Amino acid sequence: LVYLPLNTGYQKGELEYFFGDAEPRVVISTPERLGVVATLARGATVLTLDAEGGELFDRARAWPETFATVPRSPDDLASIVYTSGTTGRSKGAMLTHRNLIYASYIYAEAVGIADKPFESVCYLPLCHVAERCYSEVMQLVLGGTVSFAESIDTVALLPSSRSRGAM
């Protein structure tokens, strides 16, 4: 399984390029974008996901609650992140499990939080590599908690959060 997050604001031409380049087997889409995504997905299975669930949740309910661990090497591909394309066509940067864990742990060490789990709020798009490293992967590495905000506009840092060391 390789995670390929794409910005929900991408237009048809951009999606067509990313799907053609990455050749995904499964694509997750909002119901609103399903028509465009299904047309461009080039034979991939397209599942919907939204606040109420969607086809992805419906299929997941049919699976057992526990599953066997799939062995992975630190150098196995974990994610593909497309660059912004400011110097030409976007390129798929391939990140291994080691890349993501190392970046997260080194950052945690640098800011003095590597020895203690903490709570963070994920508010950037999930296609943003820094959000994934420092809000998601870091919490898996350190055993912390991550909360997902609906948008940056819904995030407010409360005084009690500052005193607990939330980031």
mmCIF file with all atom_site columns, C-alpha atoms in Angstrom:
data_model
loop_
_atom_site.group_PDB
_atom_site.id
_atom_site.type_symbol
_atom_site.label_atom_id
_atom_site.label_alt_id
_atom_site.label_comp_id
_atom_site.label_asym_id
_atom_site.label_entity_id
_atom_site.label_seq_id
_atom_site.pdbx_PDB_ins_code
_atom_site.Cartn_x
_atom_site.Cartn_y
_atom_site.Cartn_z
_atom_site.occupancy
_atom_site.B_iso_or_equiv
_atom_site.pdbx_formal_charge
_atom_site.auth_seq_id
_atom_site.auth_comp_id
_atom_site.auth_asym_id
_atom_site.auth_atom_id
_atom_site.pdbx_PDB_model_num
ATOM 1   C CA . LEU A 1 1   ? 0.000   0.000  0.000   1.00 0.00 ? 1   LEU A CA 1
ATOM 2   C CA . VAL A 1 2   ? 1.419   3.351  -1.060  1.00 0.00 ? 2   VAL A CA 1
ATOM 3   C CA . TYR A 1 3   ? -0.348  6.512  0.033   1.00 0.00 ? 3   TYR A CA 1
ATOM 4   C CA . LEU A 1 4   ? -0.754  9.150  -2.696  1.00 0.00 ? 4   LEU A CA 1
ATOM 5   C CA . PRO A 1 5   ? -2.617  12.156 -1.295  1.00 0.00 ? 5   PRO A CA 1
ATOM 6   C CA . LEU A 1 6   ? -3.830  14.744 -3.776  1.00 0.00 ? 6   LEU A CA 1
ATOM 7   C CA . ASN A 1 7   ? -5.158  18.220 -3.076  1.00 0.00 ? 7   ASN A CA 1
ATOM 8   C CA . THR A 1 8   ? -8.947  18.378 -3.402  1.00 0.00 ? 8   THR A CA 1
ATOM 9   C CA . GLY A 1 9   ? -8.535  21.640 -5.334  1.00 0.00 ? 9   GLY A CA 1
ATOM 10  C CA . TYR A 1 10  ? -6.736  20.014 -8.271  1.00 0.00 ? 10  TYR A CA 1
ATOM 11  C CA . GLN A 1 11  ? -8.428  20.515 -11.618 1.00 0.00 ? 11  GLN A CA 1
ATOM 12  C CA . LYS A 1 12  ? -9.256  17.858 -14.212 1.00 0.00 ? 12  LYS A CA 1
ATOM 13  C CA . GLY A 1 13  ? -5.986  18.247 -16.156 1.00 0.00 ? 13  GLY A CA 1
ATOM 14  C CA . GLU A 1 14  ? -3.872  17.941 -13.022 1.00 0.00 ? 14  GLU A CA 1
ATOM 15  C CA . LEU A 1 15  ? -5.746  14.862 -11.831 1.00 0.00 ? 15  LEU A CA 1
ATOM 16  C CA . GLU A 1 16  ? -5.401  13.274 -15.253 1.00 0.00 ? 16  GLU A CA 1
ATOM 17  C CA . TYR A 1 17  ? -1.630  13.789 -15.108 1.00 0.00 ? 17  TYR A CA 1
ATOM 18  C CA . PHE A 1 18  ? -1.280  12.437 -11.531 1.00 0.00 ? 18  PHE A CA 1
ATOM 19  C CA . PHE A 1 19  ? -3.459  9.376  -12.204 1.00 0.00 ? 19  PHE A CA 1
ATOM 20  C CA . GLY A 1 20  ? -1.587  8.638  -15.422 1.00 0.00 ? 20  GLY A CA 1
ATOM 21  C CA . ASP A 1 21  ? 1.799   9.033  -13.779 1.00 0.00 ? 21  ASP A CA 1
ATOM 22  C CA . ALA A 1 22  ? 1.106   7.132  -10.537 1.00 0.00 ? 22  ALA A CA 1
ATOM 23  C CA . GLU A 1 23  ? -1.296  4.518  -11.949 1.00 0.00 ? 23  GLU A CA 1
ATOM 24  C CA . PRO A 1 24  ? -3.236  4.038  -8.690  1.00 0.00 ? 24  PRO A CA 1
ATOM 25  C CA . ARG A 1 25  ? -5.271  0.877  -8.169  1.00 0.00 ? 25  ARG A CA 1
ATOM 26  C CA . VAL A 1 26  ? -7.725  2.521  -5.737  1.00 0.00 ? 26  VAL A CA 1
ATOM 27  C CA . VAL A 1 27  ? -8.838  6.151  -5.647  1.00 0.00 ? 27  VAL A CA 1
ATOM 28  C CA . ILE A 1 28  ? -10.872 7.729  -2.832  1.00 0.00 ? 28  ILE A CA 1
ATOM 29  C CA . SER A 1 29  ? -13.142 10.601 -3.882  1.00 0.00 ? 29  SER A CA 1
ATOM 30  C CA . THR A 1 30  ? -15.846 12.800 -2.449  1.00 0.00 ? 30  THR A CA 1
ATOM 31  C CA . PRO A 1 31  ? -19.281 12.050 -3.891  1.00 0.00 ? 31  PRO A CA 1
ATOM 32  C CA . GLU A 1 32  ? -19.277 15.537 -5.479  1.00 0.00 ? 32  GLU A CA 1
ATOM 33  C CA . ARG A 1 33  ? -16.144 14.792 -7.554  1.00 0.00 ? 33  ARG A CA 1
ATOM 34  C CA . LEU A 1 34  ? -16.975 11.147 -8.301  1.00 0.00 ? 34  LEU A CA 1
ATOM 35  C CA . GLY A 1 35  ? -17.945 11.715 -11.951 1.00 0.00 ? 35  GLY A CA 1
ATOM 36  C CA . VAL A 1 36  ? -14.710 13.500 -12.849 1.00 0.00 ? 36  VAL A CA 1
ATOM 37  C CA . VAL A 1 37  ? -12.498 11.182 -10.776 1.00 0.00 ? 37  VAL A CA 1
ATOM 38  C CA . ALA A 1 38  ? -14.085 7.973  -12.088 1.00 0.00 ? 38  ALA A CA 1
ATOM 39  C CA . THR A 1 39  ? -13.616 9.171  -15.672 1.00 0.00 ? 39  THR A CA 1
ATOM 40  C CA . LEU A 1 40  ? -9.916  9.920  -15.108 1.00 0.00 ? 40  LEU A CA 1
ATOM 41  C CA . ALA A 1 41  ? -9.036  6.987  -12.830 1.00 0.00 ? 41  ALA A CA 1
ATOM 42  C CA . ARG A 1 42  ? -8.090  4.704  -15.768 1.00 0.00 ? 42  ARG A CA 1
ATOM 43  C CA . GLY A 1 43  ? -9.479  1.428  -14.485 1.00 0.00 ? 43  GLY A CA 1
ATOM 44  C CA . ALA A 1 44  ? -8.782  2.022  -10.791 1.00 0.00 ? 44  ALA A CA 1
ATOM 45  C CA . THR A 1 45  ? -11.436 1.146  -8.234  1.00 0.00 ? 45  THR A CA 1
ATOM 46  C CA . VAL A 1 46  ? -13.029 4.446  -7.153  1.00 0.00 ? 46  VAL A CA 1
ATOM 47  C CA . LEU A 1 47  ? -14.633 4.624  -3.703  1.00 0.00 ? 47  LEU A CA 1
ATOM 48  C CA . THR A 1 48  ? -16.438 7.565  -2.135  1.00 0.00 ? 48  THR A CA 1
ATOM 49  C CA . LEU A 1 49  ? -15.764 9.057  1.291   1.00 0.00 ? 49  LEU A CA 1
ATOM 50  C CA . ASP A 1 50  ? -17.440 11.960 3.069   1.00 0.00 ? 50  ASP A CA 1
ATOM 51  C CA . ALA A 1 51  ? -18.522 13.041 6.560   1.00 0.00 ? 51  ALA A CA 1
ATOM 52  C CA . GLU A 1 52  ? -21.350 10.484 6.596   1.00 0.00 ? 52  GLU A CA 1
ATOM 53  C CA . GLY A 1 53  ? -19.169 7.586  5.484   1.00 0.00 ? 53  GLY A CA 1
ATOM 54  C CA . GLY A 1 54  ? -19.428 6.536  1.873   1.00 0.00 ? 54  GLY A CA 1
ATOM 55  C CA . GLU A 1 55  ? -18.570 3.424  -0.069  1.00 0.00 ? 55  GLU A CA 1
ATOM 56  C CA . LEU A 1 56  ? -15.138 3.127  1.584   1.00 0.00 ? 56  LEU A CA 1
ATOM 57  C CA . PHE A 1 57  ? -16.770 2.829  5.023   1.00 0.00 ? 57  PHE A CA 1
ATOM 58  C CA . ASP A 1 58  ? -19.437 0.468  3.703   1.00 0.00 ? 58  ASP A CA 1
ATOM 59  C CA . ARG A 1 59  ? -16.778 -1.898 2.361   1.00 0.00 ? 59  ARG A CA 1
ATOM 60  C CA . ALA A 1 60  ? -14.646 -1.596 5.501   1.00 0.00 ? 60  ALA A CA 1
ATOM 61  C CA . ARG A 1 61  ? -17.570 -2.723 7.681   1.00 0.00 ? 61  ARG A CA 1
ATOM 62  C CA . ALA A 1 62  ? -17.525 -6.076 5.906   1.00 0.00 ? 62  ALA A CA 1
ATOM 63  C CA . TRP A 1 63  ? -13.906 -6.747 6.921   1.00 0.00 ? 63  TRP A CA 1
ATOM 64  C CA . PRO A 1 64  ? -12.870 -8.209 10.293  1.00 0.00 ? 64  PRO A CA 1
ATOM 65  C CA . GLU A 1 65  ? -11.869 -5.758 13.026  1.00 0.00 ? 65  GLU A CA 1
ATOM 66  C CA . THR A 1 66  ? -8.413  -7.328 13.309  1.00 0.00 ? 66  THR A CA 1
ATOM 67  C CA . PHE A 1 67  ? -6.016  -8.237 10.550  1.00 0.00 ? 67  PHE A CA 1
ATOM 68  C CA . ALA A 1 68  ? -2.585  -9.717 10.079  1.00 0.00 ? 68  ALA A CA 1
ATOM 69  C CA . THR A 1 69  ? 0.369   -7.365 10.046  1.00 0.00 ? 69  THR A CA 1
ATOM 70  C CA . VAL A 1 70  ? 1.953   -7.105 6.619   1.00 0.00 ? 70  VAL A CA 1
ATOM 71  C CA . PRO A 1 71  ? 5.745   -7.157 6.953   1.00 0.00 ? 71  PRO A CA 1
ATOM 72  C CA . ARG A 1 72  ? 7.407   -4.007 5.610   1.00 0.00 ? 72  ARG A CA 1
ATOM 73  C CA . SER A 1 73  ? 10.996  -2.915 5.295   1.00 0.00 ? 73  SER A CA 1
ATOM 74  C CA . PRO A 1 74  ? 12.047  0.598  6.331   1.00 0.00 ? 74  PRO A CA 1
ATOM 75  C CA . ASP A 1 75  ? 13.071  1.180  2.725   1.00 0.00 ? 75  ASP A CA 1
ATOM 76  C CA . ASP A 1 76  ? 9.719   0.147  1.221   1.00 0.00 ? 76  ASP A CA 1
ATOM 77  C CA . LEU A 1 77  ? 7.821   2.934  -0.497  1.00 0.00 ? 77  LEU A CA 1
ATOM 78  C CA . ALA A 1 78  ? 5.245   4.506  1.835   1.00 0.00 ? 78  ALA A CA 1
ATOM 79  C CA . SER A 1 79  ? 4.025   7.569  -0.030  1.00 0.00 ? 79  SER A CA 1
ATOM 80  C CA . ILE A 1 80  ? 4.319   9.558  -3.217  1.00 0.00 ? 80  ILE A CA 1
ATOM 81  C CA . VAL A 1 81  ? 4.131   13.322 -2.855  1.00 0.00 ? 81  VAL A CA 1
ATOM 82  C CA . TYR A 1 82  ? 3.792   15.492 -5.929  1.00 0.00 ? 82  TYR A CA 1
ATOM 83  C CA . THR A 1 83  ? 5.869   18.654 -5.944  1.00 0.00 ? 83  THR A CA 1
ATOM 84  C CA . SER A 1 84  ? 4.216   22.019 -6.465  1.00 0.00 ? 84  SER A CA 1
ATOM 85  C CA . GLY A 1 85  ? 5.392   22.280 -10.063 1.00 0.00 ? 85  GLY A CA 1
ATOM 86  C CA . THR A 1 86  ? 6.764   25.808 -9.688  1.00 0.00 ? 86  THR A CA 1
ATOM 87  C CA . THR A 1 87  ? 9.808   24.928 -11.841 1.00 0.00 ? 87  THR A CA 1
ATOM 88  C CA . GLY A 1 88  ? 7.942   22.839 -14.409 1.00 0.00 ? 88  GLY A CA 1
ATOM 89  C CA . ARG A 1 89  ? 5.739   19.756 -14.349 1.00 0.00 ? 89  ARG A CA 1
ATOM 90  C CA . SER A 1 90  ? 4.998   18.346 -10.875 1.00 0.00 ? 90  SER A CA 1
ATOM 91  C CA . LYS A 1 91  ? 7.144   15.354 -10.021 1.00 0.00 ? 91  LYS A CA 1
ATOM 92  C CA . GLY A 1 92  ? 6.272   12.434 -7.769  1.00 0.00 ? 92  GLY A CA 1
ATOM 93  C CA . ALA A 1 93  ? 8.723   12.346 -4.872  1.00 0.00 ? 93  ALA A CA 1
ATOM 94  C CA . MET A 1 94  ? 8.875   8.810  -3.478  1.00 0.00 ? 94  MET A CA 1
ATOM 95  C CA . LEU A 1 95  ? 9.144   8.623  0.313   1.00 0.00 ? 95  LEU A CA 1
ATOM 96  C CA . THR A 1 96  ? 9.991   5.444  2.188   1.00 0.00 ? 96  THR A CA 1
ATOM 97  C CA . HIS A 1 97  ? 8.836   4.493  5.657   1.00 0.00 ? 97  HIS A CA 1
ATOM 98  C CA . ARG A 1 98  ? 12.353  5.361  6.854   1.00 0.00 ? 98  ARG A CA 1
ATOM 99  C CA . ASN A 1 99  ? 12.126  8.840  5.254   1.00 0.00 ? 99  ASN A CA 1
ATOM 100 C CA . LEU A 1 100 ? 8.883   9.696  7.029   1.00 0.00 ? 100 LEU A CA 1
ATOM 101 C CA . ILE A 1 101 ? 9.849   8.265  10.420  1.00 0.00 ? 101 ILE A CA 1
ATOM 102 C CA . TYR A 1 102 ? 13.333  9.806  10.370  1.00 0.00 ? 102 TYR A CA 1
ATOM 103 C CA . ALA A 1 103 ? 12.029  13.266 9.435   1.00 0.00 ? 103 ALA A CA 1
ATOM 104 C CA . SER A 1 104 ? 9.411   13.086 12.178  1.00 0.00 ? 104 SER A CA 1
ATOM 105 C CA . TYR A 1 105 ? 11.771  11.835 14.868  1.00 0.00 ? 105 TYR A CA 1
ATOM 106 C CA . ILE A 1 106 ? 14.604  14.260 14.050  1.00 0.00 ? 106 ILE A CA 1
ATOM 107 C CA . TYR A 1 107 ? 12.154  17.170 14.188  1.00 0.00 ? 107 TYR A CA 1
ATOM 108 C CA . ALA A 1 108 ? 10.815  15.942 17.538  1.00 0.00 ? 108 ALA A CA 1
ATOM 109 C CA . GLU A 1 109 ? 14.383  15.735 18.877  1.00 0.00 ? 109 GLU A CA 1
ATOM 110 C CA . ALA A 1 110 ? 15.238  19.200 17.542  1.00 0.00 ? 110 ALA A CA 1
ATOM 111 C CA . VAL A 1 111 ? 12.313  20.859 19.325  1.00 0.00 ? 111 VAL A CA 1
ATOM 112 C CA . GLY A 1 112 ? 12.737  18.810 22.512  1.00 0.00 ? 112 GLY A CA 1
ATOM 113 C CA . ILE A 1 113 ? 9.616   16.646 22.398  1.00 0.00 ? 113 ILE A CA 1
ATOM 114 C CA . ALA A 1 114 ? 11.044  13.264 21.367  1.00 0.00 ? 114 ALA A CA 1
ATOM 115 C CA . ASP A 1 115 ? 10.652  11.822 24.856  1.00 0.00 ? 115 ASP A CA 1
ATOM 116 C CA . LYS A 1 116 ? 7.023   12.754 25.478  1.00 0.00 ? 116 LYS A CA 1
ATOM 117 C CA . PRO A 1 117 ? 3.806   12.184 23.571  1.00 0.00 ? 117 PRO A CA 1
ATOM 118 C CA . PHE A 1 118 ? 1.736   15.289 22.955  1.00 0.00 ? 118 PHE A CA 1
ATOM 119 C CA . GLU A 1 119 ? -1.462  16.406 21.310  1.00 0.00 ? 119 GLU A CA 1
ATOM 120 C CA . SER A 1 120 ? -1.497  18.102 17.922  1.00 0.00 ? 120 SER A CA 1
ATOM 121 C CA . VAL A 1 121 ? -4.145  19.520 15.630  1.00 0.00 ? 121 VAL A CA 1
ATOM 122 C CA . CYS A 1 122 ? -3.968  18.626 11.951  1.00 0.00 ? 122 CYS A CA 1
ATOM 123 C CA . TYR A 1 123 ? -5.269  21.585 9.951   1.00 0.00 ? 123 TYR A CA 1
ATOM 124 C CA . LEU A 1 124 ? -3.272  21.642 6.715   1.00 0.00 ? 124 LEU A CA 1
ATOM 125 C CA . PRO A 1 125 ? -4.457  19.574 3.752   1.00 0.00 ? 125 PRO A CA 1
ATOM 126 C CA . LEU A 1 126 ? -3.531  15.887 4.131   1.00 0.00 ? 126 LEU A CA 1
ATOM 127 C CA . CYS A 1 127 ? -1.667  16.093 0.816   1.00 0.00 ? 127 CYS A CA 1
ATOM 128 C CA . HIS A 1 128 ? 0.849   18.442 2.508   1.00 0.00 ? 128 HIS A CA 1
ATOM 129 C CA . VAL A 1 129 ? 3.985   16.455 3.372   1.00 0.00 ? 129 VAL A CA 1
ATOM 130 C CA . ALA A 1 130 ? 4.795   18.529 6.469   1.00 0.00 ? 130 ALA A CA 1
ATOM 131 C CA . GLU A 1 131 ? 1.319   17.893 7.867   1.00 0.00 ? 131 GLU A CA 1
ATOM 132 C CA . ARG A 1 132 ? 1.735   14.181 7.394   1.00 0.00 ? 132 ARG A CA 1
ATOM 133 C CA . CYS A 1 133 ? 5.219   14.100 8.916   1.00 0.00 ? 133 CYS A CA 1
ATOM 134 C CA . TYR A 1 134 ? 4.680   16.363 11.878  1.00 0.00 ? 134 TYR A CA 1
ATOM 135 C CA . SER A 1 135 ? 1.037   15.789 12.747  1.00 0.00 ? 135 SER A CA 1
ATOM 136 C CA . GLU A 1 136 ? 0.401   12.210 11.686  1.00 0.00 ? 136 GLU A CA 1
ATOM 137 C CA . VAL A 1 137 ? 3.626   10.168 11.483  1.00 0.00 ? 137 VAL A CA 1
ATOM 138 C CA . MET A 1 138 ? 5.182   11.907 14.486  1.00 0.00 ? 138 MET A CA 1
ATOM 139 C CA . GLN A 1 139 ? 2.207   10.929 16.619  1.00 0.00 ? 139 GLN A CA 1
ATOM 140 C CA . LEU A 1 140 ? 2.581   7.305  15.545  1.00 0.00 ? 140 LEU A CA 1
ATOM 141 C CA . VAL A 1 141 ? 6.300   7.417  16.397  1.00 0.00 ? 141 VAL A CA 1
ATOM 142 C CA . LEU A 1 142 ? 5.845   9.164  19.773  1.00 0.00 ? 142 LEU A CA 1
ATOM 143 C CA . GLY A 1 143 ? 2.506   7.662  20.777  1.00 0.00 ? 143 GLY A CA 1
ATOM 144 C CA . GLY A 1 144 ? 0.725   11.017 20.805  1.00 0.00 ? 144 GLY A CA 1
ATOM 145 C CA . THR A 1 145 ? -2.737  12.139 19.785  1.00 0.00 ? 145 THR A CA 1
ATOM 146 C CA . VAL A 1 146 ? -3.772  13.962 16.629  1.00 0.00 ? 146 VAL A CA 1
ATOM 147 C CA . SER A 1 147 ? -7.091  15.706 16.092  1.00 0.00 ? 147 SER A CA 1
ATOM 148 C CA . PHE A 1 148 ? -8.263  16.623 12.602  1.00 0.00 ? 148 PHE A CA 1
ATOM 149 C CA . ALA A 1 149 ? -9.778  20.065 12.106  1.00 0.00 ? 149 ALA A CA 1
ATOM 150 C CA . GLU A 1 150 ? -12.442 20.607 9.478   1.00 0.00 ? 150 GLU A CA 1
ATOM 151 C CA . SER A 1 151 ? -10.420 23.552 8.162   1.00 0.00 ? 151 SER A CA 1
ATOM 152 C CA . ILE A 1 152 ? -7.879  26.083 9.379   1.00 0.00 ? 152 ILE A CA 1
ATOM 153 C CA . ASP A 1 153 ? -10.776 28.497 9.920   1.00 0.00 ? 153 ASP A CA 1
ATOM 154 C CA . THR A 1 154 ? -12.197 26.209 12.632  1.00 0.00 ? 154 THR A CA 1
ATOM 155 C CA . VAL A 1 155 ? -8.954  26.045 14.651  1.00 0.00 ? 155 VAL A CA 1
ATOM 156 C CA . ALA A 1 156 ? -8.532  28.174 17.772  1.00 0.00 ? 156 ALA A CA 1
ATOM 157 C CA . LEU A 1 157 ? -5.644  27.697 20.184  1.00 0.00 ? 157 LEU A CA 1
ATOM 158 C CA . LEU A 1 158 ? -7.092  27.898 23.667  1.00 0.00 ? 158 LEU A CA 1
ATOM 159 C CA . PRO A 1 159 ? -5.024  29.050 26.656  1.00 0.00 ? 159 PRO A CA 1
ATOM 160 C CA . SER A 1 160 ? -5.422  25.629 28.315  1.00 0.00 ? 160 SER A CA 1
ATOM 161 C CA . SER A 1 161 ? -3.956  23.955 25.198  1.00 0.00 ? 161 SER A CA 1
ATOM 162 C CA . ARG A 1 162 ? -0.850  26.156 25.342  1.00 0.00 ? 162 ARG A CA 1
ATOM 163 C CA . SER A 1 163 ? -0.186  25.156 28.933  1.00 0.00 ? 163 SER A CA 1
ATOM 164 C CA . ARG A 1 164 ? -0.377  21.433 28.024  1.00 0.00 ? 164 ARG A CA 1
ATOM 165 C CA . GLY A 1 165 ? 2.231   21.870 25.300  1.00 0.00 ? 165 GLY A CA 1
ATOM 166 C CA . ALA A 1 166 ? -0.063  21.289 22.311  1.00 0.00 ? 166 ALA A CA 1
ATOM 167 C CA . MET A 1 167 ? 1.396   22.157 18.934  1.00 0.00 ? 167 MET A CA 1
#
